[in-house]
Each structure stands twice: as C-alpha cells, then as structure tokens.
C-alpha cells in the first residue's frame, strides 16, 4: 500500500527552523529518507563564526545522522536542502526580500523547531527567541500562498507547574504583549529583579516563554491548520536512523558519556520515580505525521499533542539500575580515564557529599597531571558546571510528571498500516532495557567517537583499569586505616578495622 504521509510530502516544500539542532537534523534526515521526492526543505540558517550559510550547509551534510541515508541515496539528495540566511531572533527572521518572496510563494508545510533551551537564560533572550521568534514565524505563515499546515514544536514542560497535564492549552498568567513591553522598556537588572514575579510557578524563563508562544500559535489557528507538539526530554534514537544515534549531551546520554569515561561516578536520581524520556525518532515521526494530518483536514482550531511516555510507557530507573554498569563494561571506551562504576543516589545533598570524594578530589589530581604533561585540564571545570546546575535542575530531577496523551495515542493507532511502520511513534512498543543497551552503544559511537572495531581493545583496557582501580582502593583505604590508627593512638590491630570501616562508609555515599 502507498504511504499517505509520503504522498503528502511529495513535491511539497517545507520551511524548517532549528534545522541544525539535534531534533532539526533528525527531521531533515527523516524527510529525505522517507520522502526523497519532497520538493525541497528551506533551512533557516544564520552565518556563524565567520562561516557563510553554504559552508554551514556543507558541514551539516557531514552529520552522522545521514549515514543511513547515504547508503541508499547519493549525495545529490542534499540538493533538496535550500539554505536561507536568517535568524528567528531578528525582525522578519532576518530574511532578505528575495528569500521572503521565495518562501511565501512555495512553502506548503512549516515546522518551527528553533528555540533557546537554556534553563539558566534570562528573560530578554528567551522572549526574543522563544516568544518573538514564534511570532515572526507565524507572521511569515500568514503571507504564504499555499500553506497546508504549521507544526510548532513546544515542550511538555511548558506546564511543569502542574504534576499532571492534558493535551490542551492552559491559561497564561501574563499576556505576551505585556512581557514584550517590559523587555522593551526595562534594563537587564530591572528584568532580573522582576522575573520571579512574572514566572510565579514556572521554574524558569524557558517554560514561561514557551507557554506564551503556544498562545501565539493559537491566535492563528483559524487562518491555517496549526498543531502544537509537546515532547518531553528528547533522548537518543529508538530505531531511526539507527538505534542509539544521538548528538545531544542532554539528559541520560550526557551522563552516560561521562560515566563511560569513568569521570561521572554518582548520579542524583529517584530510581522509583517515573522519568519522561522520549526518543528523538518518535518526536520526528510524530511531527511529520502532524504535518500531514493537519494538512489533510480542515481544522480551524489548534490541536495539541503530547509526545511523551509517562502515561503510555512509563520509565523508572529501577528497571535498569542494576544493569547500567554491565552495559558500560560490555561497551567500554578505549579513551576511558578510569574504571567506570556508576552509582545512583537519592538526594542532592548525598550527591554533593559523595561528589567531593569521587569527583572533585580526583579531578584536582587528574587536572594537575594533565597540566604537568602538557594536556588541557578539564575535569574540574566539568564537575563545577554540573555542581552549579544542580540547584536549578532539582525540580526536574526529583519531580514526577504525568503527561496524558490520548490524542497522540489515537493518532498513532489511526494511521494506515504502511504509515504505522514508516512513521512509528507508538512508544508503547518500546522496551526500556533494550533501549538503554542501544543508547550506551550510541553514546560510545556518536558522542565519544569510538568505532565498533575498537571494542576489543577497549575491553582489554577495561580489564586493566579494573585492576588499577582495585589496587588504588587498597592503597587509599590502607592509608586511611594507618592515618586513623596513628592519629587516634590505637593499637596496630585496629588498622584493619579502620581500613574496612572507611571502605564501608565510603560505599554508603
């Protein structure tokens, strides 16, 4: 049977913002793999670091996400990518008159993915990118002659002040115009002082401005079909383009990257809480299906869809906690600094206490060695950044949310069988232990840049690091036993008591 979604994108032109990000490149790859007869993809790109957009496009096509695509297509497929110089942070998206005219004349589907994801960002940049950037995209949409659908990629966490959320718009505590006026009239210090009053129950400016942006989309729903998709924490690929693929260091793939190096040894996690992780390919597939779904129906109201797992396939770290170290040693790194041994702790204060001994002190020693040997010290900076980020992330680490998604489930089940296979986002089928095996391998391959052929050498090194780790622990706890015996004036027979006691106490952290 022919695919309805594939047929929809045939000869269509897609305007995509955020195309150079983790989700954006995955969307590009999927369109080119599944719908090679697409008319073209307009990529909003800004010149960066002295590089013109054509140079940035060349770099983009070398992304690892396209490896599977190039096995079945020649590099000519990238001629479908049409870069346009611009920036969502500028008026009229920074587009030239000629590019505006081209996009207005030809675009059929708009996918708005660009956003600033920095949870620490202040109000001014988040308003400019997340809120005003969305308004600028929508203003361009109103001029498009043949627009079939607009898909706005939001976030499940726009309603993170609620522990349960439905697929609907929730009222904002402020109007977009008031917030924009404040940004236009107040200086940075005044905005920083006012921010807590504006946020109210929002944890940061990111969720606040993303919620305001949703209401801007809603204002245009009567003019053209608009869908809002709310993904939760986007993680590595479930199936496409290959299981475990990722270029993102956020969330579980980031700490797996550090844990596989042996430098992240403790992780603050509630092992019995539900964590809402969503694979990137599920988000991509649902986004493209929504482009088709909205473009083939005559909706005149915004449709909201949660792209989440917390209610349809909830994940708890308890289900894989005992296997994580096995995964790290089955797929170790040749570049590992120390023997990986990851332990989950249930609170920030326990993490910070343990971190002094397992992160900070070793980082000081290893950074000193790197300086002496002419290397670049980096571990202390890494752990300092992690330490500084924990307070603002505590809500997201130890809060359990339930994002109900009946509209998403109904959409997934209503697809023709061909499209269920080609554009699968039914995460009820996902097996979490198997997923984390692939994610561990994906982190090894794509974040740590280690090819499968180096695995045997990495396993040999892992065995050596294990012996070194054991010897190191024997020396350290023997030294502690000797120090306690000497300082307390105890008999020599107490040496073993102090040594073993130190070891047992340390392992409680």
Coordinates of C-alpha atoms in Angstrom, one line a residue:
X1 CA 0.0 0.0 0.0
X2 CA 1.2 3.5 -0.7
X3 CA 2.0 5.7 2.2
X4 CA -0.3 8.6 2.7
X5 CA 2.3 10.6 4.6
X6 CA 4.9 10.0 1.9
X7 CA 2.5 11.1 -0.8
X8 CA 1.6 14.2 1.1
X9 CA 5.2 15.4 1.2
X10 CA 5.8 14.6 -2.5
X11 CA 6.7 17.8 -4.3
X12 CA 5.9 19.8 -1.2
X13 CA 8.2 22.5 0.2
X14 CA 9.0 22.5 3.9
X15 CA 10.2 25.6 5.8
X16 CA 12.2 24.4 8.9
X17 CA 13.7 26.5 11.7
X18 CA 16.2 25.0 14.1
X19 CA 17.4 22.6 11.4
X20 CA 21.0 22.5 12.7
X21 CA 20.0 21.2 16.2
X22 CA 19.6 17.7 17.5
X23 CA 15.9 17.4 16.6
X24 CA 16.3 19.5 13.5
X25 CA 18.9 17.4 11.7
X26 CA 16.9 14.3 12.6
X27 CA 13.8 15.8 10.9
X28 CA 15.8 16.6 7.8
X29 CA 17.2 13.1 7.6
X30 CA 13.8 11.5 8.0
X31 CA 12.2 13.7 5.3
X32 CA 15.0 12.8 2.9
X33 CA 14.9 9.1 3.7
X34 CA 11.1 8.7 3.7
X35 CA 10.1 11.3 1.1
X36 CA 13.0 11.8 -1.3
X37 CA 10.6 13.3 -3.8
X38 CA 9.9 16.2 -1.5
X39 CA 10.1 19.5 -3.4
X40 CA 12.7 21.0 -1.1
X41 CA 13.5 22.0 2.5
X42 CA 14.1 25.6 3.2
X43 CA 16.6 25.8 6.1
X44 CA 16.7 29.0 8.1
X45 CA 20.4 29.3 8.9
X46 CA 22.5 32.1 10.3
X47 CA 26.1 32.8 9.3
X48 CA 28.1 31.7 12.3
X49 CA 31.8 32.2 13.4
X50 CA 32.7 33.7 10.1
X51 CA 31.1 30.9 8.1
X52 CA 28.6 31.6 5.3
X53 CA 25.4 29.5 5.3
X54 CA 26.6 27.5 2.3
X55 CA 29.7 26.4 4.3
X56 CA 27.5 25.6 7.3
X57 CA 25.3 23.5 5.0
X58 CA 28.3 21.5 3.8
X59 CA 29.2 20.9 7.5
X60 CA 25.6 19.9 8.2
X61 CA 25.6 17.2 5.5
X62 CA 28.5 15.5 7.1
X63 CA 26.5 14.9 10.3
X64 CA 26.4 11.2 11.4
X65 CA 22.6 11.3 11.2
X66 CA 22.9 10.9 7.4
X67 CA 25.0 7.7 7.3
X68 CA 21.9 5.5 6.7
X69 CA 20.5 7.9 4.1
X70 CA 23.7 7.9 2.1
X71 CA 23.7 4.1 1.9
X72 CA 20.6 4.3 -0.3
X73 CA 20.9 7.7 -1.8
X74 CA 23.7 9.7 -3.5
X75 CA 24.9 12.9 -2.1
X76 CA 22.8 14.6 -4.7
X77 CA 19.9 14.2 -2.3
X78 CA 21.3 17.2 -0.4
X79 CA 20.3 19.4 -3.3
X80 CA 16.8 19.3 -1.8
X81 CA 18.2 21.4 1.1
X82 CA 17.8 25.1 0.4
X83 CA 19.6 27.3 2.9
X84 CA 18.3 30.8 3.5
X85 CA 20.2 33.3 5.6
X86 CA 18.2 34.4 8.6
X87 CA 17.7 34.3 12.4
X88 CA 14.5 33.8 14.4
X89 CA 15.9 36.5 16.8
X90 CA 15.7 39.2 14.1
X91 CA 12.8 41.1 12.6
X92 CA 11.3 39.3 9.5
X93 CA 13.5 36.4 10.6
X94 CA 16.4 38.3 9.1
X95 CA 15.4 37.2 5.6
X96 CA 16.1 39.1 2.5
X97 CA 13.2 40.4 0.4
X98 CA 14.1 37.8 -2.3
X99 CA 14.2 34.9 0.2
X100 CA 10.9 36.0 1.8
X101 CA 9.2 36.1 -1.6
X102 CA 10.5 32.6 -2.5
X103 CA 9.4 31.1 0.8
X104 CA 6.0 32.8 0.7
X105 CA 5.4 31.6 -2.8
X106 CA 6.5 28.0 -2.4
X107 CA 6.2 26.8 1.2
X108 CA 3.5 24.2 2.0
X109 CA 4.5 23.0 5.5
X110 CA 6.2 24.9 8.3
X111 CA 8.0 23.2 11.1
X112 CA 9.1 25.6 13.8
X113 CA 11.7 23.9 16.0
X114 CA 14.1 26.8 16.8
X115 CA 14.3 27.8 20.5
X116 CA 16.7 28.6 23.2
X117 CA 16.8 25.6 25.5
X118 CA 19.0 27.2 28.2
X119 CA 17.2 26.8 31.6
X120 CA 19.5 29.4 33.0
X121 CA 18.9 32.0 30.3
X122 CA 17.4 35.4 31.4
X123 CA 14.1 36.8 30.2
X124 CA 15.4 39.0 27.3
X125 CA 16.9 36.3 25.1
X126 CA 14.2 33.8 25.8
X127 CA 11.5 36.3 25.0
X128 CA 13.3 37.3 21.8
X129 CA 13.9 33.7 20.6
X130 CA 11.0 31.6 22.0
X131 CA 8.2 34.1 22.0
X132 CA 9.0 36.8 19.4
X133 CA 10.7 34.2 17.2
X134 CA 7.5 32.2 17.1
X135 CA 5.5 35.4 16.3
X136 CA 7.9 36.2 13.4
X137 CA 7.4 32.7 12.0
X138 CA 3.7 33.0 12.3
X139 CA 3.7 36.4 10.6
X140 CA 5.5 34.8 7.7
X141 CA 3.0 32.0 7.6
X142 CA 0.1 34.4 7.2
X143 CA 1.7 35.5 3.9
X144 CA 2.2 32.0 2.5
X145 CA 0.1 31.4 -0.6
X146 CA -0.1 27.6 -0.4
X147 CA 0.4 26.7 3.3
X148 CA -1.2 23.4 4.2
X149 CA -0.1 23.1 7.9
X150 CA 2.1 24.6 10.6
X151 CA 3.6 22.4 13.3
X152 CA 5.0 24.2 16.4
X153 CA 7.4 22.2 18.5
X154 CA 6.9 23.2 22.1
X155 CA 7.7 21.3 25.3
X156 CA 5.8 19.1 27.7
X157 CA 7.4 21.3 30.4
X158 CA 5.5 24.4 29.5
X159 CA 3.1 23.3 32.1
X160 CA 5.7 22.0 34.6
X161 CA 4.0 23.8 37.4
X162 CA 1.3 21.1 37.1
X163 CA 2.2 17.5 38.0
X164 CA -0.4 16.3 35.6
X165 CA -1.2 17.9 32.3
X166 CA -3.6 17.3 29.4
X167 CA -3.3 17.9 25.7
X168 CA -4.8 21.4 25.8
X169 CA -3.8 25.0 26.2
X170 CA -3.6 26.2 29.8
X171 CA -4.1 29.9 30.6
X172 CA -1.1 32.1 30.9
X173 CA -0.6 34.3 34.0
X174 CA 0.7 37.2 31.8
X175 CA 0.0 38.4 28.3
X176 CA 2.6 38.2 25.6
X177 CA 2.3 41.9 24.8
X178 CA 2.9 42.9 28.5
X179 CA 6.0 40.7 28.6
X180 CA 7.3 42.1 25.4
X181 CA 6.7 45.7 26.5
X182 CA 8.6 45.0 29.7
X183 CA 11.6 43.6 27.8
X184 CA 11.5 46.7 25.5
X185 CA 11.4 49.2 28.4
X186 CA 13.4 47.8 31.3
X187 CA 17.1 47.2 31.6
X188 CA 18.6 43.8 32.4
X189 CA 18.9 44.4 36.2
X190 CA 15.3 45.5 36.4
X191 CA 14.2 42.5 34.4
X192 CA 16.1 40.1 36.6
X193 CA 14.5 41.7 39.7
X194 CA 11.0 41.4 38.2
X195 CA 11.5 37.9 36.8
X196 CA 10.3 35.9 39.9
X197 CA 7.0 37.8 40.0
X198 CA 6.4 37.2 36.3
X199 CA 7.3 33.5 36.5
X200 CA 5.1 32.7 39.5
X201 CA 5.1 28.9 39.5
X202 CA 7.2 28.5 36.3
X203 CA 10.6 27.1 37.1
X204 CA 12.5 29.3 34.6
X205 CA 12.1 31.7 31.7
X206 CA 12.3 28.9 29.2
X207 CA 9.0 27.2 30.2
X208 CA 7.4 30.6 30.7
X209 CA 8.2 31.9 27.2
X210 CA 7.4 28.6 25.5
X211 CA 3.9 28.7 27.1
X212 CA 3.4 32.2 25.8
X213 CA 4.5 31.1 22.4
X214 CA 1.8 28.4 22.3
X215 CA -0.9 31.0 22.8
X216 CA 0.6 33.0 19.8
X217 CA 0.1 29.8 17.7
X218 CA -3.4 29.5 18.9
X219 CA -4.2 33.1 17.6
X220 CA -3.6 31.9 14.1
X221 CA -5.4 28.6 14.2
X222 CA -8.4 30.0 12.3
X223 CA -6.2 31.2 9.5
X224 CA -4.3 28.0 8.8
X225 CA -4.1 24.5 10.4
X226 CA -1.8 24.6 13.4
X227 CA -0.6 21.8 15.6
X228 CA 1.4 22.0 18.8
X229 CA 3.6 19.0 19.7
X230 CA 5.0 18.8 23.2
X231 CA 7.9 16.4 23.6
X232 CA 9.4 15.7 27.0
X233 CA 13.1 15.1 27.5
X234 CA 14.3 14.1 24.0
X235 CA 16.8 11.3 24.1
X236 CA 18.8 9.1 21.6
X237 CA 17.1 7.2 18.8
X238 CA 14.9 4.2 19.4
X239 CA 15.1 2.9 15.8
X240 CA 16.0 5.6 13.3
X241 CA 18.3 6.4 11.7
X242 CA 20.0 3.7 13.7
X243 CA 19.3 2.5 17.3
X244 CA 21.1 4.7 19.9
X245 CA 22.0 7.5 17.5
X246 CA 22.5 10.8 19.3
X247 CA 24.5 14.1 19.1
X248 CA 22.9 15.5 22.2
X249 CA 24.7 15.6 25.6
X250 CA 21.5 16.5 27.5
X251 CA 19.7 14.0 29.8
X252 CA 20.7 10.4 30.2
X253 CA 23.1 10.3 27.1
X254 CA 25.1 13.1 28.7
X255 CA 25.8 11.4 32.0
X256 CA 26.3 8.0 30.2
X257 CA 29.1 9.8 28.2
X258 CA 30.8 10.9 31.4
X259 CA 30.2 7.6 33.2
X260 CA 31.7 5.6 30.4
X261 CA 34.8 7.8 30.7
X262 CA 35.0 6.9 34.4
X263 CA 34.6 10.6 35.5
X264 CA 30.9 10.6 36.4
X265 CA 30.6 8.1 39.3
X266 CA 27.5 9.3 41.2
X267 CA 24.1 10.5 39.8
X268 CA 21.3 12.1 41.7
X269 CA 18.2 10.2 40.6
X270 CA 15.0 9.0 42.2
X271 CA 15.1 5.4 40.9
X272 CA 11.4 4.8 41.7
X273 CA 10.1 8.0 40.1
X274 CA 8.7 8.0 36.6
X275 CA 11.0 9.9 34.2
X276 CA 9.5 11.1 30.9
X277 CA 12.1 10.4 28.2
X278 CA 11.1 10.3 24.5
X279 CA 13.4 9.0 21.7
X280 CA 14.2 11.6 19.1
X281 CA 12.8 9.5 16.2
X282 CA 9.4 9.2 17.9
X283 CA 9.3 13.1 18.0
X284 CA 10.4 13.3 14.4
X285 CA 7.9 10.8 13.1
X286 CA 5.0 12.4 15.1
X287 CA 6.0 15.9 13.8
X288 CA 5.9 14.8 10.2
X289 CA 2.7 12.9 10.7
X290 CA 1.1 16.0 12.2
X291 CA 2.2 18.0 9.1
X292 CA 0.2 15.5 7.0
X293 CA -2.7 15.2 9.5
X294 CA -3.3 18.9 9.8
X295 CA -2.7 19.5 6.1
X296 CA -5.3 17.0 5.0
X297 CA -8.1 18.1 7.5
X298 CA -10.0 21.4 7.7
X299 CA -9.2 22.2 11.3
X300 CA -9.8 25.7 12.4
X301 CA -8.7 25.3 16.0
X302 CA -5.3 24.5 17.4
X303 CA -4.5 20.8 18.1
X304 CA -2.2 19.9 21.0
X305 CA -0.3 16.6 21.2
X306 CA 1.9 15.3 23.9
X307 CA 4.9 13.3 22.6
X308 CA 5.6 11.6 25.9
X309 CA 6.0 8.3 27.7
X310 CA 5.0 8.9 31.3
X311 CA 1.4 7.6 30.9
X312 CA 1.8 5.3 27.9
X313 CA 5.1 3.5 28.7
X314 CA 6.5 4.9 32.0
X315 CA 10.2 4.5 32.6
X316 CA 11.8 4.1 36.1
X317 CA 15.5 3.9 36.6
X318 CA 14.8 1.0 38.9
X319 CA 14.2 -1.1 35.7
X320 CA 17.8 -0.7 34.5
X321 CA 19.7 0.5 37.6
X322 CA 21.3 -2.9 38.2
X323 CA 22.3 -3.3 34.5
X324 CA 23.9 0.1 33.9
X325 CA 27.4 -0.8 34.9
X326 CA 27.1 -4.1 33.0
X327 CA 26.3 -2.0 29.9
X328 CA 29.3 0.3 30.5
X329 CA 31.7 -2.7 30.7
X330 CA 30.2 -4.6 27.8
X331 CA 30.7 -1.5 25.6
X332 CA 33.6 0.3 27.3
X333 CA 35.7 3.1 25.9
X334 CA 39.3 2.9 24.7
X335 CA 39.6 6.5 25.8
X336 CA 38.3 5.8 29.4
X337 CA 40.2 7.7 32.1
X338 CA 39.2 5.5 35.0
X339 CA 37.3 2.2 35.6
X340 CA 33.5 3.1 35.2
X341 CA 31.5 2.5 38.3
X342 CA 28.2 4.4 38.3
X343 CA 26.0 4.7 41.4
X344 CA 22.7 6.3 41.8
X345 CA 22.0 8.5 44.9
X346 CA 18.6 9.6 46.1
X347 CA 19.2 13.3 47.1
X348 CA 21.3 16.3 46.1
X349 CA 23.0 16.6 49.5
X350 CA 24.2 12.9 49.3
X351 CA 25.3 13.5 45.8
X352 CA 27.3 16.7 46.8
X353 CA 28.9 14.9 49.7
X354 CA 29.9 11.9 47.6
X355 CA 31.0 14.2 44.8
X356 CA 33.7 15.8 47.0
X357 CA 35.4 12.4 47.2
X358 CA 34.6 10.7 43.9
X359 CA 34.5 13.8 41.6
X360 CA 36.2 16.9 43.0
X361 CA 39.3 15.4 44.6
X362 CA 40.1 13.0 41.7
X363 CA 39.5 15.9 39.3
X364 CA 42.1 18.1 41.1
X365 CA 44.6 15.3 40.9
X366 CA 44.0 14.4 37.2
X367 CA 43.9 18.0 36.1
X368 CA 47.2 18.5 37.8
X369 CA 48.7 15.5 35.9
X370 CA 47.3 16.9 32.7
X371 CA 48.9 20.3 33.3
X372 CA 52.3 18.7 34.0
X373 CA 52.1 16.5 30.9
X374 CA 51.1 19.4 28.7
X375 CA 47.4 18.4 28.4
X376 CA 44.3 20.6 28.8
X377 CA 42.8 20.4 32.3
X378 CA 39.0 20.0 32.0
X379 CA 37.6 17.7 34.7
X380 CA 37.4 20.3 37.5
X381 CA 35.5 22.6 35.1
X382 CA 33.2 19.8 34.1
X383 CA 32.3 19.0 37.7
X384 CA 32.0 22.6 38.7
X385 CA 29.5 23.2 35.9
X386 CA 27.5 20.1 37.0
X387 CA 27.5 21.3 40.6
X388 CA 26.3 24.8 39.7
X389 CA 23.5 23.4 37.5
X390 CA 22.0 21.1 40.1
X391 CA 20.1 23.6 42.1
X392 CA 18.2 24.9 39.1
X393 CA 17.6 21.4 37.9
X394 CA 16.5 19.9 41.2
X395 CA 12.8 20.3 40.3
X396 CA 13.3 18.4 37.0
X397 CA 15.4 15.7 38.7
X398 CA 13.1 14.8 41.6
X399 CA 9.6 15.7 40.3
X400 CA 7.4 13.1 38.7
X401 CA 5.0 14.3 36.0
X402 CA 2.2 12.6 34.2
X403 CA 1.6 13.9 30.7
X404 CA -1.6 12.4 29.4
X405 CA -1.6 11.7 25.6
X406 CA -4.9 10.2 24.4
X407 CA -4.8 12.4 21.2
X408 CA -1.3 11.1 20.3
X409 CA -2.2 7.5 21.0
X410 CA -5.4 7.8 18.9
X411 CA -3.4 9.4 16.1
X412 CA -0.8 6.6 16.2
X413 CA -3.5 3.9 16.1
X414 CA -5.5 5.5 13.3
X415 CA -2.6 5.6 10.8
X416 CA -2.8 3.2 7.8
X417 CA -0.6 0.2 8.4
X418 CA 2.1 1.4 5.9
X419 CA 2.4 4.7 7.8
X420 CA 2.4 2.9 11.2
X421 CA 5.5 1.2 10.0
X422 CA 7.2 4.1 8.2
X423 CA 6.4 6.8 10.8
X424 CA 6.2 4.9 14.0
X425 CA 5.7 6.9 17.2
X426 CA 3.8 4.4 19.2
X427 CA 6.1 4.3 22.2
X428 CA 4.0 1.7 24.0
X429 CA 6.1 -0.8 21.9
X430 CA 9.4 0.4 23.3
X431 CA 11.4 -1.9 25.6
X432 CA 13.4 0.3 28.0
X433 CA 16.2 -2.2 28.9
X434 CA 16.9 -2.9 25.3
X435 CA 16.7 0.8 24.5
X436 CA 19.4 1.6 27.1
X437 CA 21.7 -1.1 25.6
X438 CA 21.5 0.7 22.3
X439 CA 21.8 4.1 23.9
X440 CA 25.0 3.0 25.6
X441 CA 26.4 1.9 22.3
X442 CA 25.2 5.1 20.6
X443 CA 26.9 7.3 23.2
X444 CA 30.1 5.3 22.6
X445 CA 29.9 5.7 18.8
X446 CA 28.5 9.2 18.4
X447 CA 29.4 11.2 21.5
X448 CA 32.7 9.6 22.3
X449 CA 33.6 9.0 18.6
X450 CA 34.7 5.4 19.1
X451 CA 34.1 2.9 16.2
X452 CA 32.8 -0.6 16.8
X453 CA 36.2 -2.0 15.6
X454 CA 37.9 -0.5 18.7
X455 CA 35.7 -2.5 21.1
X456 CA 38.1 -5.4 21.7
X457 CA 41.0 -3.0 22.6
X458 CA 38.6 -1.1 24.8
X459 CA 37.6 -4.3 26.7
X460 CA 41.3 -5.1 27.2
X461 CA 41.8 -1.7 28.6
X462 CA 38.7 -2.0 30.8
X463 CA 40.2 -5.1 32.5
X464 CA 43.5 -3.2 33.1
X465 CA 41.6 -0.3 34.6
X466 CA 39.7 -2.7 36.9
X467 CA 43.0 -4.0 38.3
X468 CA 44.3 -0.5 38.7
X469 CA 41.1 0.6 40.4
X470 CA 41.3 -2.3 42.9
X471 CA 44.9 -1.6 43.7
X472 CA 44.2 2.1 44.1
X473 CA 41.3 1.4 46.5
X474 CA 43.5 -1.0 48.6
X475 CA 46.2 1.7 48.8
X476 CA 43.8 4.5 49.7
X477 CA 41.8 2.7 52.4
X478 CA 45.0 1.2 53.8
X479 CA 46.4 4.7 54.1
X480 CA 43.2 5.9 55.8
X481 CA 43.5 2.9 58.2
X482 CA 47.1 3.9 59.0
X483 CA 46.1 7.6 59.5
X484 CA 43.3 6.8 61.9
X485 CA 45.5 4.4 63.8
X486 CA 48.2 7.0 64.1
X487 CA 46.0 9.9 64.9
X488 CA 43.9 8.1 67.5
X489 CA 46.8 6.3 69.0
X490 CA 45.1 2.9 68.6
X491 CA 46.8 -0.4 68.6
X492 CA 48.1 -1.8 65.3
X493 CA 45.4 -4.4 65.3
X494 CA 42.8 -1.6 64.8
X495 CA 44.4 -0.9 61.4
X496 CA 42.2 -3.4 59.6
X497 CA 39.1 -2.2 61.4
X498 CA 39.7 1.4 60.3
X499 CA 40.6 0.4 56.8
X500 CA 37.5 -1.8 56.3
X501 CA 35.3 0.7 58.2
X502 CA 36.5 3.5 55.8
X503 CA 35.7 1.4 52.8
X504 CA 32.2 0.6 54.1
X505 CA 31.5 4.2 55.0
X506 CA 32.7 5.4 51.6
X507 CA 30.4 3.0 49.8
X508 CA 27.4 4.4 51.6
X509 CA 28.0 7.6 49.7

